[in-house]
Short mmCIF file of C-alpha atoms in Angstrom, two decimals:
data_model
loop_
_atom_site.label_atom_id
_atom_site.label_comp_id
_atom_site.label_asym_id
_atom_site.label_seq_id
_atom_site.Cartn_x
_atom_site.Cartn_y
_atom_site.Cartn_z
CA MET A 1 -32.77 -32.29 13.27
CA ASP A 2 -31.19 -34.17 16.16
CA ALA A 3 -27.43 -33.97 15.68
CA SER A 4 -25.66 -37.32 16.04
CA PRO A 5 -22.60 -37.76 18.29
CA LEU A 6 -20.43 -37.81 15.15
CA VAL A 7 -21.85 -34.46 13.98
CA TRP A 8 -21.29 -32.98 17.44
CA THR A 9 -17.71 -34.27 17.50
CA LEU A 10 -16.88 -32.89 14.07
CA THR A 11 -18.47 -29.53 14.87
CA VAL A 12 -16.64 -29.08 18.18
CA ALA A 13 -13.38 -30.21 16.56
CA GLY A 14 -13.84 -27.68 13.75
CA ILE A 15 -14.53 -24.80 16.15
CA CYS A 16 -11.55 -25.75 18.33
CA ALA A 17 -9.36 -25.91 15.21
CA LEU A 18 -10.38 -22.35 14.26
CA LEU A 19 -9.51 -21.10 17.75
CA VAL A 20 -6.12 -22.88 17.70
CA PHE A 21 -5.44 -21.43 14.25
CA ASP A 22 -6.09 -17.94 15.64
CA TYR A 23 -3.79 -18.50 18.62
CA VAL A 24 -0.95 -19.94 16.54
CA PHE A 25 -1.01 -17.77 13.42
CA HIS A 26 -2.55 -14.47 14.51
CA VAL A 27 -1.82 -13.57 18.12
CA ARG A 28 1.37 -15.46 18.95
CA LYS A 29 3.37 -12.51 17.60
CA ALA A 30 2.02 -9.24 18.99
CA HIS A 31 1.03 -6.81 16.23
CA VAL A 32 -1.70 -4.40 15.22
CA PRO A 33 -3.71 -5.94 12.35
CA SER A 34 -4.10 -3.79 9.29
CA LEU A 35 -7.54 -2.79 8.05
CA ARG A 36 -7.14 -5.19 5.13
CA GLU A 37 -6.19 -8.10 7.39
CA ALA A 38 -9.15 -7.42 9.70
CA ALA A 39 -11.56 -7.11 6.75
CA VAL A 40 -10.38 -10.30 5.03
CA TRP A 41 -10.56 -12.47 8.13
CA SER A 42 -13.88 -10.99 9.24
CA ALA A 43 -15.31 -11.88 5.84
CA ILE A 44 -13.85 -15.40 6.08
CA TYR A 45 -15.43 -16.08 9.47
CA VAL A 46 -18.79 -14.65 8.45
CA GLY A 47 -18.58 -16.71 5.26
CA ILE A 48 -17.95 -19.90 7.25
CA ALA A 49 -20.98 -19.17 9.45
CA VAL A 50 -23.20 -18.47 6.43
CA LEU A 51 -22.04 -21.59 4.57
CA PHE A 52 -22.72 -23.68 7.67
CA GLY A 53 -26.25 -22.23 7.87
CA VAL A 54 -26.90 -22.81 4.18
CA GLY A 55 -25.71 -26.39 4.52
CA GLY A 56 -28.05 -26.92 7.46
CA LEU A 57 -30.92 -25.34 5.53
CA VAL A 58 -30.35 -27.73 2.60
CA LEU A 59 -29.92 -30.84 4.74
CA ALA A 60 -32.39 -30.16 7.55
CA GLY A 61 -34.99 -27.88 5.95
CA PRO A 62 -36.10 -24.25 6.05
CA ASP A 63 -37.24 -24.32 9.70
CA TRP A 64 -33.76 -25.37 10.83
CA GLY A 65 -32.15 -22.74 8.61
CA SER A 66 -34.40 -19.90 9.75
CA GLU A 67 -33.85 -20.77 13.41
CA TYR A 68 -30.07 -20.89 12.91
CA PHE A 69 -29.87 -17.57 11.07
CA ALA A 70 -32.21 -15.85 13.54
CA GLY A 71 -30.02 -17.07 16.39
CA TYR A 72 -26.75 -16.22 14.63
CA ILE A 73 -27.81 -12.68 13.70
CA THR A 74 -29.12 -11.99 17.21
CA GLU A 75 -25.98 -13.34 18.89
CA LYS A 76 -23.75 -11.44 16.44
CA ALA A 77 -25.55 -8.20 17.19
CA LEU A 78 -25.20 -8.79 20.93
CA SER A 79 -21.52 -9.61 20.40
CA VAL A 80 -20.97 -6.27 18.64
CA ASP A 81 -22.58 -4.56 21.62
CA ASN A 82 -20.13 -6.48 23.83
CA LEU A 83 -17.28 -4.93 21.86
CA PHE A 84 -18.21 -1.55 23.34
CA VAL A 85 -17.54 -2.93 26.81
CA PHE A 86 -14.32 -4.65 25.68
CA LEU A 87 -13.15 -1.30 24.31
CA ILE A 88 -13.98 0.42 27.61
CA ILE A 89 -12.14 -2.24 29.62
CA MET A 90 -9.01 -2.13 27.45
CA THR A 91 -9.02 1.67 27.51
CA SER A 92 -9.38 1.60 31.29
CA PHE A 93 -6.38 -0.74 31.60
CA ARG A 94 -4.39 1.05 28.87
CA VAL A 95 -3.73 -2.21 27.03
CA PRO A 96 -1.01 -1.64 24.39
CA ARG A 97 -2.56 -1.70 20.94
CA GLU A 98 -0.39 -4.55 19.70
CA ASP A 99 -1.47 -6.77 22.64
CA GLN A 100 -5.20 -6.18 22.32
CA GLN A 101 -5.64 -9.12 19.94
CA LYS A 102 -4.48 -11.60 22.58
CA VAL A 103 -6.83 -10.10 25.19
CA LEU A 104 -9.76 -10.29 22.79
CA LEU A 105 -9.03 -13.88 21.78
CA PHE A 106 -8.84 -14.90 25.43
CA GLY A 107 -12.18 -13.22 26.04
CA ILE A 108 -13.73 -15.01 23.06
CA THR A 109 -12.41 -18.39 24.22
CA PHE A 110 -13.61 -17.89 27.79
CA SER A 111 -16.97 -16.66 26.53
CA LEU A 112 -17.38 -19.74 24.33
CA VAL A 113 -16.60 -22.08 27.24
CA ALA A 114 -18.87 -20.20 29.65
CA ARG A 115 -21.76 -19.99 27.20
CA THR A 116 -21.47 -23.67 26.35
CA GLY A 117 -21.98 -24.44 30.01
CA PHE A 118 -24.97 -22.09 30.19
CA ILE A 119 -26.43 -23.64 27.02
CA PHE A 120 -26.50 -27.15 28.45
CA LEU A 121 -27.72 -25.88 31.80
CA GLY A 122 -30.49 -23.90 30.09
CA SER A 123 -31.47 -26.90 27.98
CA ALA A 124 -31.68 -29.13 31.06
CA LEU A 125 -33.84 -26.58 32.87
CA ILE A 126 -36.17 -26.14 29.90
CA ASN A 127 -36.63 -29.89 29.54
CA SER A 128 -37.37 -30.28 33.25
CA PHE A 129 -39.29 -27.11 34.10
CA ALA A 130 -41.68 -25.37 31.71
CA TRP A 131 -41.74 -22.27 33.94
CA VAL A 132 -38.16 -21.52 32.83
CA PHE A 133 -39.65 -19.88 29.70
CA TYR A 134 -41.39 -17.36 31.96
CA PHE A 135 -38.08 -16.74 33.76
CA PHE A 136 -36.09 -16.29 30.53
CA GLY A 137 -38.76 -13.97 29.15
CA LEU A 138 -38.65 -11.82 32.30
CA VAL A 139 -34.84 -11.69 32.16
CA LEU A 140 -34.93 -10.42 28.57
CA LEU A 141 -37.61 -7.82 29.30
CA LEU A 142 -35.60 -6.51 32.26
CA THR A 143 -32.43 -6.48 30.17
CA ALA A 144 -34.21 -4.56 27.41
CA GLY A 145 -35.28 -1.95 29.96
CA ASN A 146 -31.77 -1.67 31.42
CA MET A 147 -30.30 -1.04 27.97
CA LEU A 148 -32.30 2.17 27.76
CA LYS A 149 -30.84 3.55 30.99
CA PRO A 150 -27.93 5.99 30.74
CA GLU A 151 -24.60 4.43 31.65
CA SER A 152 -23.10 5.26 35.01
CA SER A 153 -19.41 5.96 35.47
CA ASP A 154 -18.97 2.59 37.16
CA SER A 155 -20.27 0.76 34.10
CA ARG A 156 -17.51 2.34 32.04
CA SER A 157 -14.72 0.98 34.24
CA GLY A 158 -12.82 -2.27 33.94
CA GLU A 159 -12.46 -2.45 37.71
CA ASN A 160 -15.14 -5.06 38.37
CA VAL A 161 -15.44 -7.08 41.58
CA MET A 162 -13.08 -9.83 40.40
CA VAL A 163 -10.33 -7.34 39.54
CA ARG A 164 -10.65 -5.46 42.83
CA LEU A 165 -10.48 -8.76 44.70
CA ALA A 166 -7.38 -9.83 42.75
CA ARG A 167 -5.65 -6.51 43.50
CA ARG A 168 -6.48 -6.87 47.20
CA ILE A 169 -5.31 -10.47 47.58
CA PHE A 170 -2.32 -10.65 45.20
CA HIS A 171 0.73 -8.51 44.59
CA THR A 172 0.23 -6.67 41.29
CA SER A 173 2.53 -4.74 38.98
CA PRO A 174 1.53 -1.24 37.82
CA ASP A 175 3.17 -1.71 34.41
CA TYR A 176 2.94 -4.19 31.54
CA ASP A 177 5.80 -6.57 30.82
CA GLY A 178 5.09 -7.30 27.17
CA ASP A 179 2.24 -9.80 27.06
CA LYS A 180 3.39 -11.67 30.16
CA LEU A 181 0.81 -12.56 32.81
CA PHE A 182 3.36 -12.57 35.65
CA THR A 183 6.47 -10.49 36.28
CA VAL A 184 8.83 -9.46 39.09
CA HIS A 185 8.00 -6.17 40.83
CA ASP A 186 9.85 -4.86 43.90
CA GLY A 187 11.71 -8.16 44.07
CA LYS A 188 8.51 -10.23 44.27
CA ARG A 189 6.48 -12.22 41.76
CA ALA A 190 3.48 -10.11 40.73
CA LEU A 191 0.41 -10.20 38.51
CA THR A 192 0.65 -7.91 35.49
CA PRO A 193 -2.14 -5.67 34.19
CA MET A 194 -2.40 -8.13 31.26
CA LEU A 195 -3.69 -10.82 33.62
CA LEU A 196 -6.00 -8.36 35.37
CA VAL A 197 -7.59 -7.20 32.12
CA MET A 198 -8.23 -10.82 31.19
CA VAL A 199 -9.90 -11.31 34.57
CA ALA A 200 -12.03 -8.22 33.93
CA ILE A 201 -13.13 -9.48 30.53
CA ALA A 202 -13.85 -12.96 31.92
CA GLY A 203 -16.09 -11.52 34.63
CA THR A 204 -17.89 -9.36 32.08
CA ASP A 205 -18.37 -12.35 29.77
CA LEU A 206 -20.25 -14.20 32.50
CA LEU A 207 -22.74 -11.32 32.72
CA PHE A 208 -23.08 -11.22 28.92
CA ALA A 209 -23.95 -14.92 28.89
CA LEU A 210 -26.87 -14.32 31.25
CA ASP A 211 -28.46 -12.09 28.59
CA SER A 212 -27.30 -13.93 25.49
CA ILE A 213 -28.42 -17.49 26.25
CA PRO A 214 -32.06 -16.67 27.14
CA ALA A 215 -32.25 -14.61 23.93
CA ILE A 216 -31.29 -17.46 21.63
CA PHE A 217 -33.41 -19.99 23.55
CA GLY A 218 -36.29 -17.68 22.77
CA LEU A 219 -35.68 -18.37 19.08
CA THR A 220 -34.95 -22.10 19.16
CA GLN A 221 -34.75 -24.90 21.71
CA ASP A 222 -32.50 -27.05 19.49
CA VAL A 223 -29.27 -27.27 21.53
CA TYR A 224 -27.14 -27.92 18.45
CA ILE A 225 -28.46 -24.76 16.77
CA VAL A 226 -28.00 -22.75 19.96
CA PHE A 227 -24.40 -23.94 20.32
CA THR A 228 -23.35 -23.45 16.70
CA ALA A 229 -25.06 -20.06 16.29
CA THR A 230 -23.41 -18.85 19.50
CA ALA A 231 -19.98 -20.24 18.57
CA PHE A 232 -19.97 -18.81 15.05
CA SER A 233 -21.13 -15.43 16.32
CA LEU A 234 -18.09 -15.30 18.62
CA LEU A 235 -15.54 -16.54 16.08
CA GLY A 236 -14.17 -13.63 14.09
CA LEU A 237 -15.15 -11.14 16.80
CA ARG A 238 -11.47 -10.26 17.30
CA GLN A 239 -11.05 -9.25 13.66
CA LEU A 240 -14.37 -7.41 13.70
CA TYR A 241 -13.16 -5.34 16.66
CA PHE A 242 -10.26 -3.92 14.65
CA LEU A 243 -12.41 -3.53 11.55
CA ILE A 244 -15.13 -1.40 13.18
CA ASP A 245 -13.06 0.10 16.02
CA GLY A 246 -13.59 3.60 14.66
CA LEU A 247 -17.30 3.00 14.11
CA LEU A 248 -18.23 1.57 17.50
CA ASP A 249 -18.99 4.95 19.05
CA ARG A 250 -20.94 5.95 15.96
CA LEU A 251 -23.59 3.25 16.48
CA ILE A 252 -25.35 5.50 18.97
CA TYR A 253 -28.76 3.87 18.49
CA LEU A 254 -27.56 0.25 18.65
CA SER A 255 -28.61 -0.10 22.28
CA TYR A 256 -32.14 0.97 21.33
CA GLY A 257 -32.28 -1.59 18.53
CA LEU A 258 -30.97 -4.37 20.76
CA SER A 259 -33.41 -3.35 23.47
CA ALA A 260 -36.28 -3.68 21.00
CA ILE A 261 -35.02 -7.09 19.83
CA LEU A 262 -34.61 -8.45 23.35
CA ALA A 263 -38.04 -7.15 24.35
CA PHE A 264 -39.54 -8.79 21.26
CA ILE A 265 -37.88 -12.12 22.06
CA GLY A 266 -38.94 -11.75 25.70
CA VAL A 267 -42.56 -11.37 24.65
CA LYS A 268 -42.15 -14.36 22.30
CA LEU A 269 -40.87 -16.45 25.21
CA VAL A 270 -43.74 -15.45 27.49
CA LEU A 271 -46.28 -16.29 24.77
CA HIS A 272 -44.59 -19.65 24.26
CA ALA A 273 -44.65 -20.25 28.02
CA LEU A 274 -48.37 -19.50 28.12
CA HIS A 275 -48.94 -21.85 25.18
CA GLU A 276 -47.06 -24.66 26.98
CA ASN A 277 -48.22 -23.60 30.45
CA ASN A 278 -48.31 -26.08 33.33
CA VAL A 279 -47.83 -23.61 36.20
CA PRO A 280 -50.69 -24.27 38.66
CA PHE A 281 -51.56 -20.65 39.46
CA ILE A 282 -51.84 -19.64 35.77
CA ASN A 283 -55.06 -20.79 34.10
CA GLY A 284 -55.28 -23.67 36.54
CA GLY A 285 -52.13 -25.26 35.11
CA GLU A 286 -53.68 -25.58 31.64
CA PRO A 287 -52.20 -24.18 28.40
CA VAL A 288 -53.41 -20.69 27.48
CA PRO A 289 -54.64 -20.29 23.87
CA VAL A 290 -52.41 -17.44 22.66
CA VAL A 291 -50.86 -16.56 19.32
CA GLU A 292 -47.26 -17.72 19.00
CA ILE A 293 -44.66 -15.79 17.01
CA SER A 294 -43.13 -17.83 14.19
CA THR A 295 -39.38 -18.08 13.60
CA GLY A 296 -39.79 -16.50 10.17
CA LEU A 297 -41.43 -13.43 11.68
CA SER A 298 -38.74 -13.32 14.36
CA LEU A 299 -35.98 -13.35 11.74
CA THR A 300 -37.72 -10.57 9.78
CA VAL A 301 -38.11 -8.38 12.86
CA ILE A 302 -34.51 -8.92 13.99
CA VAL A 303 -32.99 -8.11 10.60
CA GLY A 304 -35.33 -5.14 10.06
CA VAL A 305 -34.63 -3.57 13.46
CA LEU A 306 -30.85 -3.98 13.07
CA LEU A 307 -30.84 -2.49 9.57
CA ILE A 308 -32.87 0.54 10.67
CA THR A 309 -30.72 0.99 13.79
CA VAL A 310 -27.41 0.84 11.94
CA LEU A 311 -28.53 3.06 9.03
CA VAL A 312 -30.00 5.74 11.31
CA SER A 313 -26.83 5.68 13.46
CA LEU A 314 -24.49 5.99 10.48
CA LEU A 315 -26.49 8.72 8.73
CA SER A 316 -27.11 10.76 11.87
CA PRO A 317 -24.97 13.94 12.32
CA ALA A 318 -25.21 13.34 16.07
CA GLY A 319 -23.70 9.90 15.54
CA ARG A 320 -20.84 11.31 13.46
CA ALA A 321 -20.16 13.99 16.07
CA GLN A 322 -20.22 11.54 18.97
CA THR A 323 -17.87 9.22 17.11
CA ALA A 324 -15.43 12.00 16.26
CA ILE A 325 -15.42 13.36 19.83
CA ALA A 326 -14.97 9.94 21.38
CA ASN A 327 -12.20 9.03 18.93
CA ALA A 328 -10.46 12.37 19.47
CA ARG A 329 -10.51 11.76 23.22
CA ARG A 330 -9.10 8.25 22.76
CA HIS A 331 -6.40 9.34 20.30
CA ALA A 332 -5.29 12.24 22.52
CA THR A 333 -5.06 9.92 25.53
CA ASP A 334 -3.08 7.36 23.51
CA TYR A 335 -0.70 10.03 22.22
CA LEU A 336 0.07 11.35 25.69
CA ASP A 337 0.59 7.87 27.14
CA LEU A 338 4.11 6.65 26.32
CA GLY A 339 3.18 3.41 28.08
CA TYR A 340 0.68 2.82 25.29
CA THR A 341 3.38 3.08 22.64
CA ALA A 342 6.74 4.84 22.33
CA ASP A 343 7.10 3.96 18.64
CA ARG A 344 7.45 7.20 16.67
CA ALA A 345 5.59 5.92 13.61
CA GLU A 346 2.65 4.76 15.73
CA ARG A 347 2.60 8.06 17.64
CA ASP A 348 2.57 9.95 14.33
CA ARG A 349 -0.33 7.79 13.16
CA VAL A 350 -2.26 8.44 16.38
CA TYR A 351 -1.68 12.19 16.13
CA GLU A 352 -2.83 12.33 12.51
CA ALA A 353 -5.93 10.37 13.50
CA LEU A 354 -6.55 12.92 16.24
CA ARG A 355 -6.28 15.80 13.76
CA HIS A 356 -8.67 14.01 11.40
CA GLU A 357 -11.32 13.63 14.11
CA GLU A 358 -10.99 17.31 15.06
CA GLU A 359 -11.56 18.28 11.43
CA ILE A 360 -14.71 16.14 11.32
CA VAL A 361 -16.14 17.93 14.38
CA ARG A 362 -15.38 21.32 12.80
CA SER A 363 -16.99 20.29 9.52
CA LEU A 364 -20.27 19.40 11.26
CA GLY A 365 -20.84 23.03 12.19
CA PRO A 366 -21.00 25.28 15.29
CA LYS A 367 -23.61 23.15 17.10
CA TYR A 368 -21.38 20.10 17.52
CA LEU A 369 -18.26 22.20 17.97
CA ARG A 370 -19.96 23.73 21.03
CA VAL A 371 -20.76 20.23 22.29
CA ALA A 372 -17.04 19.41 22.23
CA ARG A 373 -16.00 22.71 23.82
CA GLN A 374 -18.49 22.23 26.65
CA GLN A 375 -16.36 19.29 27.90
CA PRO A 376 -13.50 20.93 29.86
CA ASP A 377 -11.65 17.66 30.39
CA LEU A 378 -11.66 17.02 26.62
CA VAL A 379 -10.47 20.55 25.83
CA ASP A 380 -7.62 20.20 28.34
CA LEU A 381 -6.69 16.77 26.97
CA LEU A 382 -6.52 18.09 23.40
CA ARG A 383 -4.49 21.11 24.49
CA ARG A 384 -1.92 18.88 26.23
CA ALA A 385 -1.74 16.54 23.23
CA HIS A 386 -1.00 19.42 20.83
CA ALA A 387 1.56 20.89 23.25
CA GLU A 388 3.29 17.51 23.52
CA ARG A 389 3.30 17.25 19.72
CA ASP A 390 4.92 20.67 19.38
CA GLU A 391 7.59 19.75 21.94
CA SER A 392 8.19 16.41 20.23
CA VAL A 393 8.65 18.05 16.84
CA GLY A 394 10.99 20.60 18.43
CA ARG A 395 13.08 17.87 20.09
CA ALA A 396 13.29 15.94 16.83
CA ALA A 397 14.45 19.07 14.98
CA GLN A 398 17.15 19.74 17.62
CA GLU A 399 18.35 16.14 17.43
CA GLU A 400 18.63 16.34 13.65
CA ALA A 401 20.40 19.69 13.83
CA GLY A 402 22.80 18.36 16.48
CA SER A 403 23.59 15.20 14.56
CA ALA A 404 24.59 17.01 11.34
CA PRO A 405 27.81 18.64 12.76
CA ASP A 406 28.72 15.36 14.46
CA GLN A 407 28.46 13.52 11.14
CA GLU A 408 30.54 16.23 9.43
CA ALA A 409 33.20 15.99 12.17
CA THR A 410 33.31 12.23 11.79
CA ARG A 411 33.93 12.55 8.07
CA ARG A 412 36.80 15.01 8.73
CA ARG A 413 38.58 12.85 11.33
CA PRO A 414 41.82 11.28 10.06
CA GLY A 415 41.16 7.84 8.67
CA ALA A 416 37.41 8.47 8.26
CA GLU A 417 36.04 7.58 4.86
#
């Protein structure tokens, strides 16, 4: 189905309206969304994407529908993987919890703009040069291989090239000033960490697009499907982040599943390139008679691999242990960092979450308890968090004990009621 200019206009207007709605009603006032809020809005955005796909399937036929859903599911899975990196970046910059929504929504908006540009560029290249399928296939195969490599310490830092360059050229503030992008530091106008974290996420988004766009072009060359599947996979990502925040570290086999999917799509692209071949040094520039992978088979493989990956990750004791250890580390760091939050209720919540994760590690048995104790930095972090908690409770008790006589004296003063 070739989308008419009117359909394009209505689609873009609808997507822009959803983004504006998010900016106006969800992130204008900084807050931490509740689990219920995140779940409801995640379901709404997924429902919109599914209804759009069903409508396309009814109006344009099963081929259109299968291509859309294959693209949407693949892009959604890649987006969830991107959330790991967003989490790392925001942890690296110590973004206050209540301001993380705004950072995420900026990242989603920038990603949508950047990917739209890559989509039209990719479409123009495909229409002009058949060899681009070979290039996209090679990119996906290399990406699949890189996903299997262990992460280096540099890959877990938000300090990418753009951020380092910004720090070197511009005057920056070491502390946040609410959600402001600029502030005054040492008497001079300065960039805040809020602006720097947005720069970090923007730079990371550009790299994500280089993997994402070839993947969906491997499933469909319909630009309208590519755009809508990509856009709907990004919408609702902010709510999904808060919904599965505690589960992100538990999906320990997700990278393997995504690697398998990207490799599969890479092979599909190479086979398609051979089928449409006009490169002179391959088969004399003539098409190569090879079997092509259908969209229906692609959709089946993608859904099957993701289901197996997620189920194995969630049911694995190793996954539960890794999640609990990672969450304990994060909660202990948050509790010790008054810059993260000085609100007593939030600090109590973080500490209780820390205790809960410690109990999970203990419940998994001596094997995983040893894994945690073999990390000296984690042990020291937990020790300091518990010591700070004890001191905080002691200070609170002293304040309450000191306030009682004062209140009694106030009542006894002449004229006091």
